[in-house]
Amino acid sequence: MFKIPISVIILTFNEERNITSCLESLSNHFDEIFLVDSGSTDKTIEIANNYSVNIIEHPFENYSTQRNWAFENLPLRNQWILNMDADHRLTREIVIELQQKFQQDIPPSINGMLSSRKTLFMGKWIKYGGHYPTYHAVIFRKGKGSCEDKLYDQHFKVEGEVIKLKGDIIDLITESLSTFTLRHDKWSTLEALQQFNKIDKTQGTINGSLIDGNPIAKRRYYKNIYERFPLFVRPAVYFFIRYFLRLGFLDGKRGLIFHFLQCFWFRFLIDAKIYELRKTRDENQ
């Protein structure tokens, strides 16, 4: 059986509910799989030991640091890297597509591959509201890609030309509404700190652009515009655009829950935390 010559890297921490399905979507298809765990106390490692997986433990500082540490320190034997999280699954279509591509010669000018995420929320594919297709540079040549040095909303930055894959990666965005809100509460703190401190690291990050044809750069361009809008106004405008103008209402009741929480509540919470940080700063001056 042909094994795709890609080294897969999965980051985990207490992912016993997700890791089996993730590994099942990868198992027997790829040359090697690395699981970088940051001290799981559940059955994540026990489950992973049932698969042909190289398990490495490394303390977690933040997502970017963990990813970039893995790129620099894991004994990867392949030229190509696929980045996965435990709540991601490869579709059969993308596996077949990668098998076909890697059985041929990939032009040396190509350093990365973009795949769209197919978000599942409460068991439903979120198809509208501008949420699909959303491309991410999940595959790149070793030494030609890195994770942006950001607290939140990190993307993989690839040096050189990238191509789009037709297949999707499934993203199980929540196990439950409680998990969803807890995670987004944590992420809102990171994003609020990033915006409050005006962290702008031009080196190693993706610049916003409408002209280079990169969908990730295009999204970053629009996010930069979003961040210039007044606090508390911008979440309402964003929700209106996503839910009404970009037809998010076609996703039904579960779509309403998702688009409201992800487009309005989450971003309103970020603004509230930025407001709190500014208020605390002003009181201490």
XYZ file of C-alpha atoms in Angstrom:
285
model
C 0.000 0.000 0.000
C 1.333 3.426 -0.987
C 2.182 5.583 2.023
C 2.055 9.309 1.329
C 5.568 10.697 2.014
C 4.355 13.285 4.509
C 5.205 13.668 8.205
C 2.014 14.437 10.138
C 2.242 16.516 13.331
C -0.677 16.516 15.791
C -0.758 18.682 18.934
C -2.675 17.238 21.884
C -3.682 17.925 25.453
C -6.404 15.778 27.044
C -7.948 14.787 23.713
C -9.248 11.301 24.566
C -12.623 12.123 22.974
C -11.096 13.202 19.670
C -7.812 11.444 19.101
C -9.199 8.067 17.936
C -11.197 9.514 15.029
C -8.316 11.812 14.116
C -5.820 8.937 13.960
C -8.292 6.689 12.130
C -8.514 9.275 9.349
C -4.700 9.245 9.067
C -3.775 5.664 9.869
C -2.191 3.580 7.086
C -2.138 6.543 4.700
C 0.959 8.518 5.764
C 4.601 7.591 6.150
C 4.919 8.808 9.749
C 2.825 10.514 12.422
C 4.096 12.523 15.380
C 1.908 13.352 18.354
C 3.288 16.243 20.418
C 1.541 16.114 23.788
C 1.729 18.774 26.476
C 1.070 16.669 29.560
C -2.275 14.969 29.019
C -3.768 13.445 32.181
C -6.562 11.524 30.462
C -6.328 8.518 28.113
C -4.912 10.422 25.118
C -1.495 8.729 25.255
C -2.961 5.320 26.049
C -5.190 5.527 22.976
C -2.406 6.855 20.734
C -0.195 3.910 21.734
C -2.607 1.647 19.831
C -1.481 3.270 16.575
C 1.827 3.619 14.747
C 2.517 7.043 16.227
C 5.676 8.670 17.534
C 4.697 10.280 20.857
C 6.750 13.237 22.069
C 6.040 15.208 25.232
C 6.820 18.902 25.322
C 5.561 21.641 27.704
C 2.999 23.988 26.175
C 3.666 27.718 26.131
C 1.365 28.766 23.313
C 0.175 27.333 20.015
C 2.736 29.117 17.829
C 5.669 28.182 20.036
C 4.578 24.537 20.201
C 4.173 24.261 16.440
C 7.479 25.946 15.631
C 9.290 23.848 18.257
C 7.965 20.725 16.528
C 9.177 21.912 13.109
C 12.661 22.585 14.452
C 13.157 19.617 16.774
C 11.227 16.549 15.609
C 13.282 13.993 13.618
C 11.105 14.311 10.520
C 12.235 12.041 7.704
C 9.997 13.468 4.997
C 10.249 16.622 2.941
C 6.595 17.519 3.517
C 4.681 18.275 6.744
C 0.927 18.064 7.429
C -0.351 19.948 10.484
C -3.360 18.551 12.327
C -5.228 19.132 15.579
C -6.969 16.316 17.427
C -10.406 17.627 16.417
C -9.508 17.517 12.716
C -10.274 14.608 10.379
C -9.139 14.087 6.815
C -11.874 13.343 4.301
C -11.477 10.369 1.975
C -11.398 12.832 -0.936
C -8.331 14.694 0.330
C -6.491 11.450 1.131
C -7.036 10.181 -2.417
C -6.039 13.569 -3.832
C -2.782 13.571 -1.855
C -2.013 9.993 -2.889
C -2.397 10.990 -6.523
C -0.288 14.125 -6.183
C 2.565 12.410 -4.375
C 2.675 9.538 -6.848
C 3.623 12.171 -9.401
C 6.378 14.797 -9.392
C 5.416 17.949 -7.500
C 7.047 20.987 -9.146
C 9.968 22.295 -7.047
C 8.422 25.769 -7.119
C 5.480 24.520 -5.033
C 6.216 24.840 -1.309
C 2.749 24.604 0.212
C -0.785 23.297 -0.183
C -3.990 24.966 0.974
C -6.981 22.989 2.163
C -10.386 24.253 3.203
C -11.862 23.476 6.611
C -15.320 21.919 6.649
C -16.680 23.022 10.012
C -19.091 20.734 11.852
C -21.045 22.407 14.667
C -23.532 20.401 16.727
C -23.280 17.742 14.016
C -24.131 20.126 11.156
C -21.899 21.364 8.346
C -21.731 25.166 8.508
C -21.850 25.892 4.811
C -22.932 29.534 4.590
C -22.093 32.895 6.148
C -18.740 33.055 4.366
C -17.501 30.163 6.479
C -16.903 27.759 3.600
C -14.575 27.425 1.840
C -11.974 28.828 4.258
C -8.442 27.895 3.211
C -5.477 27.168 5.473
C -1.874 26.334 4.554
C -1.833 23.017 6.381
C 0.825 21.299 4.224
C 4.261 22.645 3.328
C 7.829 21.621 2.623
C 10.107 21.213 5.625
C 11.963 24.459 6.221
C 9.569 26.452 4.031
C 6.768 27.009 6.540
C 6.228 28.268 10.065
C 3.428 29.238 12.416
C 2.808 32.948 12.904
C 4.087 34.329 16.201
C 0.681 35.451 17.469
C -1.313 34.783 20.633
C -4.447 33.892 18.660
C -5.702 33.422 15.090
C -2.379 32.023 13.941
C -1.912 30.865 10.372
C 0.897 28.937 8.740
C 3.154 31.137 6.665
C 4.713 29.508 3.594
C 7.693 30.799 1.656
C 6.990 30.531 -2.052
C 4.170 29.251 -4.215
C 1.159 27.374 -2.858
C -1.629 25.412 -4.538
C -5.224 24.719 -3.500
C -6.391 21.191 -2.797
C -9.940 20.200 -3.714
C -10.482 17.995 -0.662
C -11.451 19.272 2.787
C -10.316 18.794 6.361
C -13.225 18.329 8.759
C -13.039 20.566 11.841
C -15.222 19.445 14.760
C -15.442 22.886 16.268
C -17.205 21.812 19.455
C -17.974 18.790 21.597
C -20.705 20.779 23.375
C -21.833 24.368 23.794
C -20.095 24.431 27.186
C -16.803 23.407 25.569
C -17.318 25.946 22.779
C -17.927 28.862 25.157
C -15.087 27.896 27.514
C -12.595 27.700 24.648
C -13.753 30.943 23.101
C -13.611 32.686 26.478
C -9.934 31.682 26.690
C -9.270 32.693 23.090
C -11.034 36.039 23.578
C -8.553 36.871 26.347
C -5.610 36.159 24.036
C -7.087 38.199 21.180
C -7.955 41.084 23.529
C -4.399 41.175 24.873
C -3.018 41.078 21.348
C -5.145 44.003 20.190
C -4.780 45.982 23.440
C -0.998 45.744 23.354
C -1.050 46.455 19.614
C 1.217 43.492 19.010
C 2.267 43.913 15.394
C 5.095 41.616 14.427
C 5.650 42.063 10.731
C 8.384 39.439 10.566
C 7.020 35.922 10.434
C 3.386 36.983 10.051
C 1.076 37.186 7.063
C 0.424 40.648 5.678
C -3.082 41.512 4.557
C -3.441 41.837 0.799
C -6.097 41.711 -1.905
C -3.738 41.534 -4.847
C -1.508 38.476 -4.366
C -4.333 35.947 -4.748
C -3.652 34.237 -1.396
C -6.974 33.615 0.438
C -5.236 33.761 3.836
C -3.735 37.171 3.046
C -7.160 38.312 1.862
C -8.799 37.314 5.155
C -6.047 39.076 7.085
C -6.663 42.225 5.007
C -10.335 42.278 6.005
C -9.507 41.518 9.640
C -7.146 44.506 9.709
C -10.038 46.674 8.513
C -12.327 45.142 11.155
C -9.898 46.043 13.928
C -10.059 49.728 12.958
C -13.797 49.885 13.649
C -15.056 51.135 17.065
C -15.420 48.625 19.878
C -18.904 47.110 20.277
C -19.978 48.403 16.850
C -17.816 46.035 14.860
C -19.300 42.757 16.239
C -22.794 43.881 15.261
C -21.659 44.888 11.771
C -19.744 41.634 11.344
C -22.700 39.494 12.422
C -25.029 41.391 10.075
C -22.676 40.803 7.131
C -22.094 37.134 7.872
C -25.638 36.165 8.845
C -27.706 38.245 6.447
C -25.559 39.440 3.530
C -23.544 36.230 3.289
C -26.602 34.027 3.866
C -25.661 32.486 7.203
C -29.380 32.129 7.949
C -29.475 29.284 5.405
C -27.608 27.108 7.926
C -30.816 26.765 9.972
C -31.215 26.753 13.757
C -27.794 25.306 14.512
C -26.361 27.819 12.063
C -28.062 30.630 13.959
C -26.446 29.437 17.178
C -23.044 29.129 15.541
C -23.054 32.429 13.650
C -24.383 34.360 16.651
C -21.811 32.890 19.043
C -18.879 32.941 16.632
C -19.581 36.209 14.789
C -21.164 38.338 17.530
C -20.834 36.957 21.079
C -17.167 35.946 20.771
C -16.132 39.244 19.216
C -18.273 41.280 21.616
C -16.479 39.476 24.463
C -13.121 40.442 22.928
C -14.232 44.083 22.812
C -15.478 43.948 26.406
C -12.109 42.615 27.563
C -10.253 45.291 25.573
C -12.505 47.891 27.236
C -11.721 46.380 30.643
C -7.978 46.461 29.941
C -8.142 50.107 28.858
C -10.190 51.039 31.930
C -7.700 49.338 34.254
C -4.786 51.050 32.496
C -6.389 54.495 32.743
C -7.201 54.025 36.445
C -3.585 53.091 37.194
C -2.054 56.052 35.395
